[in-house]
Coordinates of C-alpha atoms in Angstrom, one line a residue:
M1355 CA 73.4 140.1 27.7
P1356 CA 75.3 141.1 29.8
K1357 CA 73.1 144.0 31.0
E1358 CA 73.8 146.4 33.8
N1359 CA 70.7 145.4 35.7
L1360 CA 71.4 141.6 35.4
Y1361 CA 72.7 139.8 38.5
C1362 CA 73.6 136.3 39.5
L1363 CA 72.8 134.9 42.9
I1364 CA 74.7 131.7 43.7
L1365 CA 73.5 129.4 46.5
A1366 CA 76.5 127.8 48.2
G1367 CA 75.2 126.9 51.7
G1368 CA 74.5 123.2 51.2
K1369 CA 76.1 120.5 53.3
G1370 CA 76.6 118.0 50.4
T1371 CA 76.7 114.8 52.5
R1372 CA 75.0 112.8 49.8
L1373 CA 78.5 112.3 48.3
W1374 CA 80.0 111.1 51.5
P1375 CA 82.8 110.2 52.2
L1376 CA 84.3 112.6 49.6
S1377 CA 81.9 115.5 50.5
R1378 CA 81.4 116.3 54.2
E1379 CA 80.0 119.1 56.3
S1380 CA 83.5 120.6 56.8
L1381 CA 84.0 120.6 53.0
P1382 CA 80.8 120.2 51.1
K1383 CA 80.8 119.1 47.4
Q1384 CA 80.6 122.7 46.1
F1385 CA 84.1 123.3 47.4
L1386 CA 85.5 120.1 45.9
S1387 CA 87.1 119.5 42.5
I1388 CA 84.9 116.7 41.4
R1389 CA 86.2 116.4 37.9
G1390 CA 89.9 117.1 38.7
D1391 CA 89.8 120.8 37.6
D1392 CA 87.9 123.7 39.2
S1393 CA 85.7 123.2 42.2
L1394 CA 82.0 123.1 41.5
L1395 CA 81.7 126.5 43.1
L1396 CA 84.5 128.0 41.0
G1397 CA 83.0 126.5 37.9
T1398 CA 79.7 128.1 38.7
L1399 CA 81.3 131.5 39.3
K1400 CA 83.1 131.3 35.9
R1401 CA 79.8 130.4 34.2
A1402 CA 78.1 133.4 35.9
A1403 CA 81.0 135.7 34.9
R1404 CA 80.2 135.0 31.3
L1405 CA 76.7 136.3 31.8
V1406 CA 77.2 139.2 34.2
A1407 CA 79.9 141.5 35.5
K1408 CA 81.9 140.0 38.4
E1409 CA 80.7 142.8 40.6
N1410 CA 77.1 141.7 39.9
I1411 CA 77.7 138.2 41.3
L1412 CA 76.5 137.4 44.9
V1413 CA 77.1 134.2 46.8
V1414 CA 74.9 133.2 49.8
L1415 CA 76.2 130.6 52.3
E1416 CA 76.4 129.9 56.0
E1417 CA 78.6 132.0 58.3
K1418 CA 80.6 128.9 59.3
Q1419 CA 81.4 128.3 55.6
Y1420 CA 82.9 131.8 55.0
P1421 CA 86.5 130.5 55.6
L1422 CA 86.0 127.9 52.9
I1423 CA 85.0 130.4 50.2
E1424 CA 87.7 132.7 51.4
E1425 CA 90.3 130.0 50.8
S1426 CA 88.7 128.9 47.5
L1427 CA 88.8 132.4 46.0
R1428 CA 92.2 133.5 47.4
S1429 CA 94.2 132.8 44.3
T1430 CA 91.4 133.7 41.8
D1431 CA 90.3 136.9 40.1
F1432 CA 87.0 136.7 41.9
S1433 CA 88.5 137.6 45.3
G1434 CA 87.4 141.1 46.4
K1435 CA 85.0 141.5 43.4
I1436 CA 82.0 139.3 44.1
K1437 CA 79.7 140.0 47.1
I1438 CA 79.4 137.3 49.8
I1439 CA 76.3 137.2 52.0
T1440 CA 76.3 135.0 55.1
E1441 CA 73.4 133.3 56.8
P1442 CA 73.7 132.7 60.6
T1443 CA 72.5 129.1 59.8
G1444 CA 71.2 127.4 56.7
R1445 CA 67.4 127.5 56.4
N1446 CA 67.0 126.0 52.9
T1447 CA 66.6 127.9 49.6
A1448 CA 63.6 130.2 50.3
P1449 CA 65.3 132.3 53.0
A1450 CA 68.7 132.3 51.1
I1451 CA 67.1 133.5 47.9
L1452 CA 65.1 136.3 49.6
L1453 CA 68.2 137.5 51.5
G1454 CA 70.2 137.8 48.4
T1455 CA 67.3 139.4 46.4
L1456 CA 66.7 142.1 49.1
R1457 CA 70.4 142.9 48.9
V1458 CA 70.3 143.3 45.1
A1459 CA 67.0 145.2 45.2
S1460 CA 68.3 147.7 47.8
E1461 CA 70.9 148.8 45.2
D1462 CA 69.0 148.3 41.9
E1463 CA 65.2 148.3 42.0
D1464 CA 65.0 147.1 38.3
A1465 CA 67.3 144.2 38.8
V1466 CA 66.8 140.8 37.0
I1467 CA 68.4 138.0 39.0
M1468 CA 69.5 134.6 37.9
V1469 CA 69.7 132.0 40.7
F1470 CA 72.2 129.1 40.3
P1471 CA 73.1 126.4 42.8
S1472 CA 76.8 126.2 43.3
D1473 CA 77.1 122.4 43.3
H1474 CA 75.7 121.5 39.9
V1475 CA 77.5 120.6 36.7
V1476 CA 76.1 122.5 33.7
G1477 CA 77.2 122.6 30.1
D1478 CA 78.5 126.1 29.7
D1479 CA 78.0 126.6 25.9
E1480 CA 76.0 128.6 23.4
N1481 CA 73.0 126.4 24.0
F1482 CA 73.0 127.2 27.7
R1483 CA 73.5 130.9 27.2
G1484 CA 70.6 130.9 24.7
H1485 CA 68.3 129.4 27.3
V1486 CA 69.4 132.0 29.8
S1487 CA 68.7 134.8 27.3
R1488 CA 65.2 133.6 26.8
A1489 CA 64.6 133.3 30.5
V1490 CA 65.8 136.9 31.1
S1491 CA 63.4 138.1 28.4
L1492 CA 60.5 136.3 30.1
A1493 CA 61.6 137.6 33.5
E1494 CA 61.4 141.1 32.2
D1495 CA 57.7 140.4 31.6
D1496 CA 57.4 139.5 35.3
Y1497 CA 57.5 135.7 34.9
I1498 CA 59.4 133.7 37.5
V1499 CA 61.3 131.3 35.1
S1500 CA 62.6 127.8 35.9
F1501 CA 64.8 125.7 33.6
G1502 CA 63.2 122.2 33.2
I1503 CA 65.7 119.7 32.0
T1504 CA 64.3 117.4 29.3
P1505 CA 64.5 113.9 31.0
S1506 CA 66.6 111.2 29.3
A1507 CA 65.7 108.5 31.8
P1508 CA 63.1 107.7 34.5
E1509 CA 65.2 109.3 37.2
T1510 CA 63.8 108.9 40.7
G1511 CA 66.4 111.2 42.3
Y1512 CA 65.1 114.4 40.9
G1513 CA 61.9 116.5 41.4
Y1514 CA 59.8 117.2 38.3
I1515 CA 58.0 120.1 36.8
E1516 CA 54.8 119.6 34.8
G1517 CA 54.4 122.1 31.9
G1518 CA 51.1 123.7 31.2
E1519 CA 49.8 126.1 28.5
P1520 CA 52.4 127.5 26.0
L1521 CA 54.0 130.9 26.4
R1522 CA 56.3 132.6 23.9
D1523 CA 59.8 131.4 23.0
G1524 CA 58.9 127.8 23.7
A1525 CA 58.3 128.4 27.4
L1526 CA 55.3 126.8 29.3
K1527 CA 53.3 127.9 32.3
I1528 CA 54.1 125.8 35.3
K1529 CA 51.2 123.5 36.0
R1530 CA 52.7 121.9 39.1
F1531 CA 55.8 120.7 40.9
V1532 CA 56.2 117.0 41.8
E1533 CA 58.4 115.5 44.5
K1534 CA 60.8 112.7 43.6
P1535 CA 58.6 109.9 42.1
N1536 CA 59.0 106.1 42.2
T1537 CA 60.2 104.3 39.1
E1538 CA 56.8 103.5 37.7
V1539 CA 55.6 107.1 38.0
A1540 CA 59.0 108.4 36.6
N1541 CA 58.5 106.2 33.6
E1542 CA 55.1 107.7 33.0
Y1543 CA 56.6 111.2 33.2
L1544 CA 59.3 110.3 30.7
L1545 CA 56.7 109.0 28.2
S1546 CA 54.4 112.0 28.6
G1547 CA 56.9 114.5 27.2
N1548 CA 55.4 117.2 29.4
F1549 CA 57.4 116.6 32.6
F1550 CA 60.9 118.0 33.2
W1551 CA 63.6 117.6 35.8
N1552 CA 63.6 120.5 38.2
S1553 CA 67.0 122.0 37.8
G1554 CA 66.7 124.4 40.8
M1555 CA 67.8 127.3 38.6
F1556 CA 65.6 130.4 38.3
V1557 CA 65.4 133.8 36.7
F1558 CA 63.1 136.6 37.9
R1559 CA 62.8 140.3 38.4
A1560 CA 63.7 141.2 42.0
R1561 CA 60.5 143.2 42.7
T1562 CA 58.4 140.4 41.2
I1563 CA 59.7 137.6 43.5
I1564 CA 59.5 139.9 46.5
D1565 CA 55.9 140.6 45.8
E1566 CA 55.3 136.8 45.7
Y1567 CA 57.1 136.3 49.0
V1568 CA 54.9 138.9 50.6
A1569 CA 51.8 137.3 49.2
F1570 CA 52.6 133.6 49.7
C1571 CA 55.3 133.3 52.3
P1572 CA 55.0 136.1 54.9
E1573 CA 56.5 133.9 57.6
V1574 CA 59.8 134.1 55.7
Y1575 CA 59.5 137.6 54.2
A1576 CA 58.6 139.5 57.4
P1577 CA 61.5 138.3 59.6
I1578 CA 64.1 138.6 56.8
Q1579 CA 62.9 142.1 55.9
A1580 CA 63.3 143.0 59.6
I1581 CA 66.7 141.4 59.8
F1582 CA 67.7 143.2 56.6
H1583 CA 66.9 146.5 58.1
Q1584 CA 68.4 145.5 61.4
E1585 CA 65.2 145.9 63.3
V1586 CA 65.7 142.6 65.2
G1587 CA 68.6 140.4 66.1
R1588 CA 70.0 138.0 63.6
D1589 CA 69.3 135.1 65.9
V1590 CA 65.7 135.4 64.6
Y1591 CA 67.1 133.8 61.4
A1592 CA 67.5 130.4 63.1
E1593 CA 63.7 130.4 63.9
L1594 CA 62.7 130.7 60.3
P1595 CA 61.0 127.8 58.7
S1596 CA 63.4 125.6 56.7
V1597 CA 61.6 125.7 53.4
P1598 CA 62.6 125.4 49.7
V1599 CA 61.6 128.2 47.3
D1600 CA 59.6 125.6 45.3
R1601 CA 57.2 125.1 48.2
A1602 CA 57.3 128.7 49.5
V1603 CA 56.6 130.5 46.3
M1604 CA 56.8 128.5 43.1
E1605 CA 54.0 126.0 43.9
R1606 CA 51.7 129.0 44.7
T1607 CA 52.5 131.7 42.2
L1608 CA 50.6 132.2 39.0
R1609 CA 53.7 133.8 37.4
G1610 CA 55.7 130.5 37.2
A1611 CA 57.1 129.6 33.8
V1612 CA 59.4 126.7 32.7
I1613 CA 61.7 126.6 29.7
P1614 CA 62.2 123.0 28.4
S1615 CA 66.0 122.8 28.4
S1616 CA 68.4 120.6 26.5
F1617 CA 71.8 121.7 27.8
S1618 CA 73.8 119.1 29.8
W1619 CA 73.1 119.3 33.5
S1620 CA 73.5 117.2 36.7
D1621 CA 73.0 118.1 40.3
M1622 CA 75.6 115.4 41.3
G1623 CA 73.2 114.4 44.1
S1624 CA 74.3 110.8 44.4
W1625 CA 77.1 108.5 43.4
R1626 CA 74.9 107.0 40.7
L1627 CA 74.3 110.4 39.2
F1628 CA 78.0 111.0 39.4
Y1629 CA 78.5 107.8 37.5
D1630 CA 76.0 108.8 34.9
F1631 CA 77.7 112.1 34.2
F1632 CA 81.2 110.8 33.5
S1633 CA 82.8 108.9 30.6
K1634 CA 83.0 105.1 30.8
D1635 CA 85.5 102.5 29.5
S1636 CA 84.4 99.7 27.2
A1637 CA 83.0 97.7 30.2
G1638 CA 80.9 100.7 31.3
N1639 CA 83.1 101.6 34.3
A1640 CA 83.8 105.2 35.4
L1641 CA 87.2 105.1 36.9
K1642 CA 88.9 108.0 38.8
G1643 CA 92.3 108.1 40.5
D1644 CA 94.7 105.2 41.0
V1645 CA 92.4 102.3 40.1
I1646 CA 92.8 98.9 38.6
V1647 CA 89.7 96.8 37.8
K1648 CA 89.4 93.2 36.4
D1649 CA 86.2 91.4 35.4
T1650 CA 84.2 94.4 36.6
E1651 CA 81.4 96.1 34.7
G1652 CA 79.0 99.1 35.1
S1653 CA 80.8 100.4 38.2
L1654 CA 82.1 103.6 39.6
V1655 CA 85.5 103.3 41.3
K1656 CA 87.1 106.5 42.7
S1657 CA 90.4 106.6 44.6
N1658 CA 91.6 109.8 46.3
S1659 CA 94.7 108.7 48.2
R1660 CA 95.9 105.2 47.4
L1661 CA 95.7 102.3 44.9
V1662 CA 92.2 100.7 44.7
C1663 CA 91.8 97.3 43.0
V1664 CA 88.3 95.9 42.2
N1665 CA 87.7 92.4 40.9
G1666 CA 84.7 90.5 39.7
L1667 CA 82.0 93.0 40.6
R1668 CA 79.0 94.5 38.7
N1669 CA 77.2 97.8 39.2
V1670 CA 78.9 98.9 42.3
A1671 CA 80.3 102.2 43.7
V1672 CA 83.6 102.1 45.5
I1673 CA 84.7 105.5 46.9
E1674 CA 88.0 105.7 48.7
T1675 CA 89.3 108.6 50.9
Q1676 CA 92.2 108.6 53.3
D1677 CA 90.0 107.9 56.3
A1678 CA 86.9 106.1 55.0
V1679 CA 85.8 103.8 52.1
F1680 CA 82.2 103.6 50.9
V1681 CA 81.1 100.5 49.0
S1682 CA 77.6 100.1 47.7
D1683 CA 75.4 98.7 45.0
L1684 CA 75.3 101.5 42.5
G1685 CA 71.6 101.7 42.5
H1686 CA 71.5 102.2 46.3
S1687 CA 74.5 104.5 46.5
N1688 CA 72.2 107.5 47.2
E1689 CA 72.2 106.2 50.8
A1690 CA 75.7 107.4 51.4
G1691 CA 74.4 110.4 53.3
A1692 CA 72.6 108.1 55.7
F1693 CA 75.9 106.7 56.8
A1694 CA 77.2 110.2 57.4
E1695 CA 74.2 110.9 59.6
E1696 CA 74.7 107.7 61.5
L1697 CA 78.3 108.4 62.1
K1698 CA 77.5 112.0 63.2
G1699 CA 75.1 110.6 65.7
E1700 CA 77.9 108.4 67.1
G1701 CA 80.2 111.4 67.4
R1702 CA 82.6 110.0 64.7
E1703 CA 84.8 112.7 63.0
E1704 CA 84.6 110.8 59.7
A1705 CA 81.0 112.1 59.4
S1706 CA 82.0 115.7 58.9
C1707 CA 85.8 116.2 58.6
L1708 CA 88.3 115.3 55.9
T1709 CA 92.0 114.7 56.8
V1710 CA 93.0 116.2 53.4
V1711 CA 91.3 119.3 52.1
Y1712 CA 92.0 120.4 48.5
Y1713 CA 92.0 124.0 47.3
P1714 CA 92.8 125.8 44.0
W1715 CA 96.2 126.7 45.5
G1716 CA 97.1 123.3 46.8
S1717 CA 96.0 121.2 49.8
R1718 CA 96.2 120.9 53.6
E1719 CA 96.5 117.5 55.3
E1720 CA 96.1 116.9 59.0
I1721 CA 99.0 114.7 60.1
E1722 CA 98.5 114.7 63.8
N1723 CA 95.9 116.3 66.1
G1724 CA 96.8 115.6 69.7
Q1725 CA 95.6 117.1 73.0
F1726 CA 98.5 119.6 73.1
S1727 CA 99.8 119.9 69.5
K1728 CA 98.8 119.6 65.9
V1729 CA 100.8 119.0 62.7
T1730 CA 99.5 119.9 59.3
K1731 CA 101.2 119.4 55.9
T1732 CA 100.5 122.1 53.4
T1733 CA 101.1 121.6 49.7
L1734 CA 101.4 124.8 47.6
F1735 CA 101.4 124.9 43.8
P1736 CA 104.0 127.1 42.0
G1737 CA 103.1 130.8 42.0
K1738 CA 100.5 130.4 44.8
S1739 CA 100.3 131.7 48.3
V1740 CA 98.3 130.8 51.5
R1741 CA 97.7 132.3 54.9
T1742 CA 98.5 130.1 57.9
K1743 CA 95.5 129.0 60.1
N1744 CA 96.6 129.5 63.7
I1745 CA 93.2 130.0 65.2
S1746 CA 94.1 128.7 68.7
S1747 CA 96.8 131.3 69.5
Q1748 CA 99.4 128.6 69.8
N1749 CA 103.1 128.8 68.9
L1750 CA 103.7 127.9 65.3
R1751 CA 106.8 126.5 63.6
L1752 CA 107.0 126.2 59.9
L1753 CA 109.3 123.5 58.5
V1754 CA 110.0 123.3 54.7
L1755 CA 110.1 119.7 53.4
E1756 CA 110.5 120.4 49.7
G1757 CA 110.9 123.5 47.6
K1758 CA 111.5 127.1 48.5
A1759 CA 109.2 129.3 50.6
L1760 CA 108.9 133.0 51.1
V1761 CA 107.3 133.5 54.6
I1762 CA 105.9 137.0 55.2
G1763 CA 105.0 137.9 58.8
R1764 CA 104.6 140.9 61.1
Q1765 CA 108.3 141.2 61.6
G1766 CA 109.3 140.9 58.0
S1767 CA 110.0 138.1 55.6
D1768 CA 112.2 135.0 55.4
E1769 CA 113.3 132.8 52.5
L1770 CA 113.4 129.1 53.5
G1771 CA 114.7 126.0 51.8
P1772 CA 114.4 122.3 52.6
G1773 CA 115.1 121.6 56.3
Q1774 CA 114.9 125.2 57.3
T1775 CA 112.3 126.6 59.8
V1776 CA 110.8 129.7 61.1
F1777 CA 109.1 130.1 64.6
L1778 CA 106.1 132.3 65.2
E1779 CA 105.1 133.0 68.8
D1780 CA 101.8 133.7 70.5
G1781 CA 99.3 132.8 67.8
A1782 CA 101.0 134.9 65.0
N1783 CA 100.0 134.1 61.5
C1784 CA 101.9 134.6 58.2
T1785 CA 101.6 134.3 54.5
V1786 CA 103.5 131.6 52.7
Q1787 CA 104.4 132.1 49.0
N1788 CA 105.8 129.6 46.5
K1789 CA 107.6 131.6 43.9
A1790 CA 109.4 128.6 42.5
D1791 CA 108.5 126.3 39.6
D1792 CA 108.1 123.2 41.8
I1793 CA 105.7 122.1 44.5
L1794 CA 106.3 123.5 48.0
L1795 CA 105.7 121.2 51.0
V1796 CA 105.6 122.8 54.4
L1797 CA 104.8 121.3 57.9
E1798 CA 102.9 123.6 60.2
I1799 CA 103.6 122.5 63.8
F1800 CA 101.4 124.0 66.4
S1801 CA 102.4 123.7 70.1
P1802 CA 101.2 125.3 73.4
K1803 CA 102.6 128.6 74.5
G1804 CA 105.1 128.7 77.3

């Protein structure tokens, strides 16, 4: 490894509302920098690039999320190299995996594909790569291989895989998949030593998984095969069953194998799991951002835009963003997504939109969004560039607040310093570059034409 016929398919279409209010439909968790460095998606891409050539990496996501990945990759060496496949609408993992697999198989009939979710945290070390190498070897013998994480606690937020008879290299045949259990059952699984957390990561030969789709899930295979060959309109995709690959294929196939895995892993699927993954202080608190705590134990406190002070609490989650704050008992913090759904039903913008969106190149903050005008503050890191987002064909004025900007448009380029502006008419866009050593702050002021 790497091999020419080895590919990585990254699933990036999730909505990520379980980490509301930080993660929202307009910016799901895979596009967020959860740990203060790379976004989860970029971390997954870097992990994949240590296993396969960048040109052999594919990302599947919804069409409406394409601008997000375009922005995320703009200043990285993945831009223009990886392949991006868009779904008209998200229909869970079974259609997404098949869509990507058909794309790979059309170019390489001997392909072996690794499937990684984009929003997981995985220890990228020799231990992980050793597990992947074993999985690839099994896949070449036509097994569909899953990574089963050896459980460290009776976790009720994960699905489980029960291992069956032994195969080579420490792998086991998959006996069954189990949905998220209650605490009593999870304790039994932990003690048995034969149940593993379902990581959602797979390795298989392309033609092997396609054969299993044909046999066990024709209601997904036939429409996508037709769409892939453009025999029907893409609107058919929205009528596909929304089904995970576990239920569509893995629970039915006789080719399933699980490798008991010891590398560090979390799907970051709730604030409690977020808390479990991060380092704690002497009182068992996981603190992120501008936070002060007193007489507080076993808690997660995360600030994103202001000072947060917590006093005299135990086992709570406090998550602050600029427009919403979520406070919960840590054990019930997996219900954050239910608040997002309730707010969405009420038509509240806080359900799906963030006022500040962070990218590898900087951030955009919505200052004002009125009926006739909009003001956005863009922060650009040194050496980075960004394209303006005038999608409503309004007039656009750029005002530099701090730093020096090089603005490149259709009519040429302008160098601007603090207090200087440039005016772009009739929906024109431009590229803003920060070639200085300091942060660049620019106001984008959108106004009606005429």
